[in-house]
Tab-separated table of C-alpha atoms and ligand atoms in Angstrom:
chain	number	residue	atom	x	y	z
C	1	MET	CA	41.128	-0.189	27.734
C	2	THR	CA	39.503	0.531	31.342
C	3	TYR	CA	36.337	-1.292	32.320
C	4	LYS	CA	34.194	1.842	32.424
C	5	LYS	CA	34.994	2.086	28.589
C	6	LEU	CA	34.048	-1.417	27.708
C	7	VAL	CA	30.733	-1.323	29.495
C	8	TRP	CA	29.735	2.021	27.538
C	9	GLY	CA	31.039	0.247	24.456
C	10	ALA	CA	28.653	-2.631	25.167
C	11	VAL	CA	25.740	-0.494	25.770
C	12	ALA	CA	26.432	1.278	22.529
C	13	LEU	CA	26.568	-1.752	20.708
C	14	VAL	CA	23.036	-3.054	22.135
C	15	LEU	CA	21.607	0.161	21.220
C	16	VAL	CA	22.755	0.326	17.550
C	17	GLY	CA	21.631	-3.356	17.373
C	18	THR	CA	18.269	-2.917	18.501
C	19	SER	CA	17.385	0.318	16.599
C	20	SER	CA	18.798	-1.385	13.238
C	21	ILE	CA	16.486	-4.437	13.972
C	22	MET	CA	13.348	-2.123	14.600
C	23	LEU	CA	14.590	-0.188	11.477
C	24	ARG	CA	14.282	-3.510	9.547
C	25	ALA	CA	11.048	-4.508	10.998
C	26	ALA	CA	9.552	-1.206	9.775
C	27	GLU	CA	10.796	-1.684	6.345
C	28	THR	CA	9.017	-5.249	5.719
C	29	SER	CA	5.725	-4.780	7.647
C	30	GLY	CA	5.730	-0.882	7.676
C	31	PRO	CA	3.185	0.948	10.365
C	32	ALA	CA	-0.385	-0.176	10.554
C	33	ALA	CA	-1.952	0.695	7.098
C	34	SER	CA	-4.621	3.101	7.280
C	35	ILE	CA	-4.786	5.691	4.888
C	36	PRO	CA	-8.313	7.601	4.831
C	37	LEU	CA	-10.670	6.928	1.992
C	38	ASP	CA	-10.845	10.294	1.042
C	39	THR	CA	-6.803	10.550	0.550
C	40	VAL	CA	-6.877	7.447	-1.541
C	41	THR	CA	-9.095	8.829	-3.834
C	42	ASP	CA	-7.222	12.308	-3.690
C	43	TYR	CA	-4.180	10.316	-5.012
C	44	ILE	CA	-6.006	8.395	-7.663
C	45	HIS	CA	-7.707	11.591	-9.018
C	46	ALA	CA	-4.290	13.694	-9.014
C	47	VAL	CA	-2.714	11.212	-11.222
C	48	ILE	CA	-5.904	10.949	-13.612
C	49	GLN	CA	-6.043	14.846	-13.553
C	50	ALA	CA	-2.063	15.370	-14.225
C	51	ASP	CA	-2.235	12.915	-17.059
C	52	ARG	CA	-5.524	14.475	-18.949
C	53	GLU	CA	-4.122	17.741	-18.455
C	54	ILE	CA	-0.741	16.835	-20.107
C	55	TYR	CA	-2.674	14.888	-22.718
C	56	THR	CA	-4.878	17.699	-23.694
C	57	LYS	CA	-2.136	20.749	-23.363
C	58	ASN	CA	1.014	18.777	-24.768
C	59	VAL	CA	-0.370	16.802	-27.249
C	60	VAL	CA	-3.839	17.880	-28.459
C	61	GLU	CA	-3.548	21.442	-28.072
C	62	ARG	CA	0.063	21.367	-29.581
C	63	MET	CA	-0.472	19.189	-32.512
C	64	GLN	CA	-3.936	21.004	-33.376
C	65	ALA	CA	-1.981	24.336	-33.260
C	66	LYS	CA	0.819	23.103	-35.366
C	67	GLY	CA	-1.837	21.807	-37.871
C	68	ILE	CA	-0.468	18.285	-37.739
C	69	VAL	CA	-3.570	16.541	-36.365
C	70	VAL	CA	-6.722	17.358	-34.577
C	71	ALA	CA	-8.697	15.329	-31.851
C	72	SER	CA	-12.088	14.052	-32.980
C	73	GLU	CA	-14.430	11.259	-31.866
C	74	ASP	CA	-14.066	8.756	-34.494
C	75	TRP	CA	-10.283	8.831	-34.295
C	76	GLN	CA	-10.248	5.168	-35.319
C	77	VAL	CA	-11.286	5.697	-38.393
C	78	LYS	CA	-10.184	9.362	-39.382
C	79	ASN	CA	-6.705	8.697	-38.314
C	80	THR	CA	-6.993	11.642	-35.718
C	81	LEU	CA	-6.298	11.586	-31.855
C	82	PRO	CA	-8.778	10.677	-29.132
C	83	LEU	CA	-10.529	13.459	-27.226
C	84	PRO	CA	-9.355	14.025	-23.776
C	85	ALA	CA	-12.656	12.530	-22.420
C	86	GLN	CA	-12.047	9.416	-24.401
C	87	PHE	CA	-8.599	9.289	-22.986
C	88	LEU	CA	-9.829	9.168	-19.571
C	89	ILE	CA	-12.773	6.611	-20.170
C	90	ASP	CA	-10.709	4.311	-22.237
C	91	SER	CA	-7.980	4.398	-19.491
C	92	ALA	CA	-10.399	4.059	-16.937
C	93	HIS	CA	-11.847	0.976	-18.701
C	94	LEU	CA	-8.254	-0.618	-18.677
C	95	VAL	CA	-7.924	0.113	-14.940
C	96	ALA	CA	-11.353	-1.505	-14.143
C	97	ARG	CA	-10.154	-4.658	-15.664
C	98	THR	CA	-7.887	-5.623	-12.958
C	99	THR	CA	-9.078	-3.525	-10.278
C	100	ASN	CA	-12.231	-2.561	-8.264
C	101	ILE	CA	-11.604	1.159	-9.143
C	102	ARG	CA	-14.279	2.894	-11.326
C	103	VAL	CA	-13.945	6.204	-13.020
C	104	ARG	CA	-16.593	8.064	-14.517
C	105	LEU	CA	-16.914	11.594	-16.404
C	106	VAL	CA	-20.320	13.359	-15.737
C	107	SER	CA	-22.008	16.422	-16.307
C	108	LEU	CA	-25.353	18.190	-16.091
C	109	TRP	CA	-24.907	19.547	-19.642
C	110	PRO	CA	-23.360	16.245	-21.209
C	111	ILE	CA	-22.737	15.681	-24.989
C	112	ASN	CA	-22.823	12.132	-24.579
C	113	LYS	CA	-26.186	11.454	-22.564
C	114	GLN	CA	-24.679	8.401	-21.010
C	115	ASN	CA	-22.500	10.983	-19.302
C	116	GLY	CA	-25.582	12.633	-17.577
C	117	PRO	CA	-26.218	12.217	-13.860
C	118	ALA	CA	-27.220	8.615	-13.078
C	119	THR	CA	-27.729	8.607	-9.455
C	120	GLU	CA	-28.934	11.129	-6.477
C	121	PHE	CA	-25.422	11.170	-5.421
C	122	GLU	CA	-24.275	12.254	-8.796
C	123	ARG	CA	-26.867	14.926	-9.311
C	124	THR	CA	-26.336	16.577	-5.984
C	125	GLY	CA	-22.564	16.025	-6.208
C	126	LEU	CA	-22.632	17.928	-9.455
C	127	ALA	CA	-24.515	20.794	-8.013
C	128	ASN	CA	-22.267	20.871	-5.026
C	129	VAL	CA	-19.014	20.727	-7.079
C	130	ILE	CA	-20.200	23.808	-9.238
C	131	SER	CA	-20.699	25.961	-6.229
C	132	GLN	CA	-17.572	24.574	-4.385
C	133	PRO	CA	-15.017	23.482	-7.020
C	134	ASP	CA	-12.321	22.799	-4.762
C	135	ARG	CA	-13.797	20.475	-2.418
C	136	PRO	CA	-14.962	16.622	-3.568
C	137	HIS	CA	-18.404	15.620	-2.944
C	138	THR	CA	-17.993	12.332	-0.947
C	139	GLY	CA	-20.303	9.586	0.290
C	140	PHE	CA	-20.734	5.628	0.511
C	141	PHE	CA	-23.180	3.079	-0.876
C	142	GLU	CA	-23.722	-0.404	-0.472
C	143	ASN	CA	-24.217	-2.727	-3.169
C	144	GLY	CA	-24.154	-6.724	-2.823
C	145	ARG	CA	-23.264	-6.580	0.687
C	146	LYS	CA	-19.997	-4.596	-0.510
C	147	TRP	CA	-19.552	-1.041	0.732
C	148	TYR	CA	-18.067	1.418	-1.570
C	149	PHE	CA	-16.721	5.015	-1.232
C	150	GLN	CA	-17.350	7.563	-3.926
C	151	ALA	CA	-15.789	10.858	-4.495
C	152	LEU	CA	-16.900	13.353	-7.332
C	153	TYR	CA	-14.245	16.174	-8.092
C	154	SER	CA	-15.089	19.052	-10.377
C	155	ASP	CA	-13.863	19.080	-13.839
C	156	ARG	CA	-12.856	22.199	-14.982
C	157	ALA	CA	-12.056	23.858	-18.406
C	158	VAL	CA	-8.300	23.879	-17.698
C	159	SER	CA	-7.789	25.063	-21.473
C	160	GLN	CA	-9.034	26.752	-24.638
C	161	ALA	CA	-9.356	23.222	-26.113
C	162	CYS	CA	-12.318	22.271	-23.701
C	163	ILE	CA	-14.350	25.212	-24.209
C	164	GLY	CA	-13.678	25.434	-27.821
C	165	CYS	CA	-15.104	21.866	-28.622
C	166	HIS	CA	-18.006	21.925	-26.122
C	167	ASN	CA	-19.349	24.862	-27.005
C	168	ALA	CA	-19.211	24.097	-30.739
C	169	HIS	CA	-20.363	20.451	-30.504
C	170	PRO	CA	-23.849	19.768	-32.244
C	171	ASP	CA	-24.829	17.758	-29.406
C	172	SER	CA	-23.646	19.868	-26.380
C	173	PRO	CA	-26.654	21.367	-24.459
C	174	LYS	CA	-24.602	24.532	-23.189
C	175	ARG	CA	-22.507	26.749	-25.732
C	176	ASN	CA	-21.107	29.430	-23.310
C	177	PHE	CA	-18.375	27.517	-21.560
C	178	LYS	CA	-15.614	29.865	-20.232
C	179	GLN	CA	-12.092	29.069	-19.270
C	180	ASN	CA	-11.887	27.639	-15.483
C	181	ASP	CA	-15.686	27.063	-15.536
C	182	VAL	CA	-16.719	23.796	-13.873
C	183	MET	CA	-18.066	21.756	-16.886
C	184	GLY	CA	-18.620	18.497	-15.041
C	185	GLY	CA	-17.285	16.167	-12.777
C	186	ILE	CA	-14.914	13.018	-12.365
C	187	LEU	CA	-16.420	10.244	-10.252
C	188	ILE	CA	-14.102	7.999	-8.544
C	189	THR	CA	-15.373	4.886	-6.767
C	190	ILE	CA	-13.180	2.343	-4.518
C	191	PRO	CA	-14.260	-0.586	-2.430
C	192	ALA	CA	-14.629	0.995	1.130
C	193	ALA	CA	-13.133	-2.279	2.741
C	194	GLY	CA	-10.496	-4.825	1.451
C	195	GLN	CA	-12.331	-7.196	-0.690
Z	201	LIG	C1	-12.247	18.051	-29.672
Z	201	LIG	C2	-13.233	18.110	-28.663
Z	201	LIG	C3	-13.232	17.812	-27.197
Z	201	LIG	C4	-12.383	18.591	-26.531
Z	201	LIG	C5	-10.764	19.218	-26.784
Z	201	LIG	C6	-12.530	18.376	-25.000
Z	201	LIG	N1	-13.712	17.610	-25.097
Z	201	LIG	FE1	-14.973	17.044	-23.319
Z	201	LIG	N2	-15.927	15.861	-24.341
Z	201	LIG	C7	-16.032	15.844	-26.123
Z	201	LIG	C8	-16.918	14.820	-26.568
Z	201	LIG	C9	-17.435	14.430	-27.829
Z	201	LIG	C10	-17.492	14.163	-25.286
Z	201	LIG	C11	-18.320	13.064	-25.140
Z	201	LIG	C12	-17.337	11.630	-25.027
Z	201	LIG	C13	-18.197	10.407	-24.983
Z	201	LIG	O1	-18.747	9.818	-25.921
Z	201	LIG	O2	-18.502	10.009	-23.917
Z	201	LIG	C14	-16.841	14.846	-23.897
Z	201	LIG	C15	-17.085	14.550	-22.769
Z	201	LIG	C16	-16.862	15.483	-21.767
Z	201	LIG	C17	-17.355	15.408	-20.419
Z	201	LIG	C18	-18.657	14.356	-19.881
Z	201	LIG	C19	-19.818	14.977	-20.393
Z	201	LIG	C20	-20.182	15.187	-21.697
Z	201	LIG	O3	-20.080	16.256	-21.976
Z	201	LIG	O4	-20.182	13.963	-22.408
Z	201	LIG	C21	-16.823	16.194	-19.717
Z	201	LIG	C22	-16.939	16.677	-18.097
Z	201	LIG	C23	-15.692	16.892	-20.674
Z	201	LIG	N3	-15.867	16.327	-21.829
Z	201	LIG	C24	-14.913	17.892	-20.143
Z	201	LIG	C25	-13.728	18.287	-20.814
Z	201	LIG	C26	-12.449	19.205	-20.396
Z	201	LIG	C27	-12.718	19.581	-19.075
Z	201	LIG	C28	-11.937	19.176	-21.646
Z	201	LIG	C29	-10.387	20.093	-21.487
Z	201	LIG	C30	-9.465	19.020	-20.606
Z	201	LIG	C31	-12.394	18.688	-22.692
Z	201	LIG	N4	-13.649	18.178	-22.083
Z	201	LIG	C32	-12.030	18.572	-23.961
Z	201	LIG	C33	-15.272	16.710	-26.810
Z	201	LIG	C34	-14.323	17.232	-26.299
């Protein structure tokens, strides 16, 4: 082996060595974590939406169409399935036990009055997602010296079951929902800083 080859070999070894050290460092510490808050709520919303849609289409609608079991509010006593809204609200309560993430279903035409807009943010947010369903309405608020970020996403009638049930429900103030209409919103609240 010539002297030149030895030198190049040593240079190559050092290069490979340093890059693997750098890779290892990136694996453990990662780049500076800075995901925008609206991206975080987009992620949470995507998971909620997927779970809810799959539950509505693949469980509620399928079981109902086959005449096996229906979904109803008093599912615990009637041995029926929970409503999609109850599925979402109950899951959100479970998440709230161990995290600072809050999820709420709201609407200008609520079957359950508790799901009506409770703040100015919810009221203007609902009006905004009705006119622009593809863009969430976002904002910040302070509570007990802590800052929170909120994003309200449109909640659309993704299937026949949504409108069938809401249009027929005795407590529903609106009876003419059509497929794909914005029926309300999904409000996601997260801490705006590490806490
Ligand atoms: C079998 C009946 C039924 C089906 C199917 C159903 N809902 Fe509901 N939904 C309800 C009831 C009842 C409530 C009130 C639940 C509560 O007590 O908070 C509700 C609540 C809601 C709310 C909160 C405002 C309100 O009306 O209280 C929204 C928004 C909503 N549903 C949208 C949807 C969408 C979108 C779908 C389809 C993916 C859907 N619902 C499917 C019965 C139904």
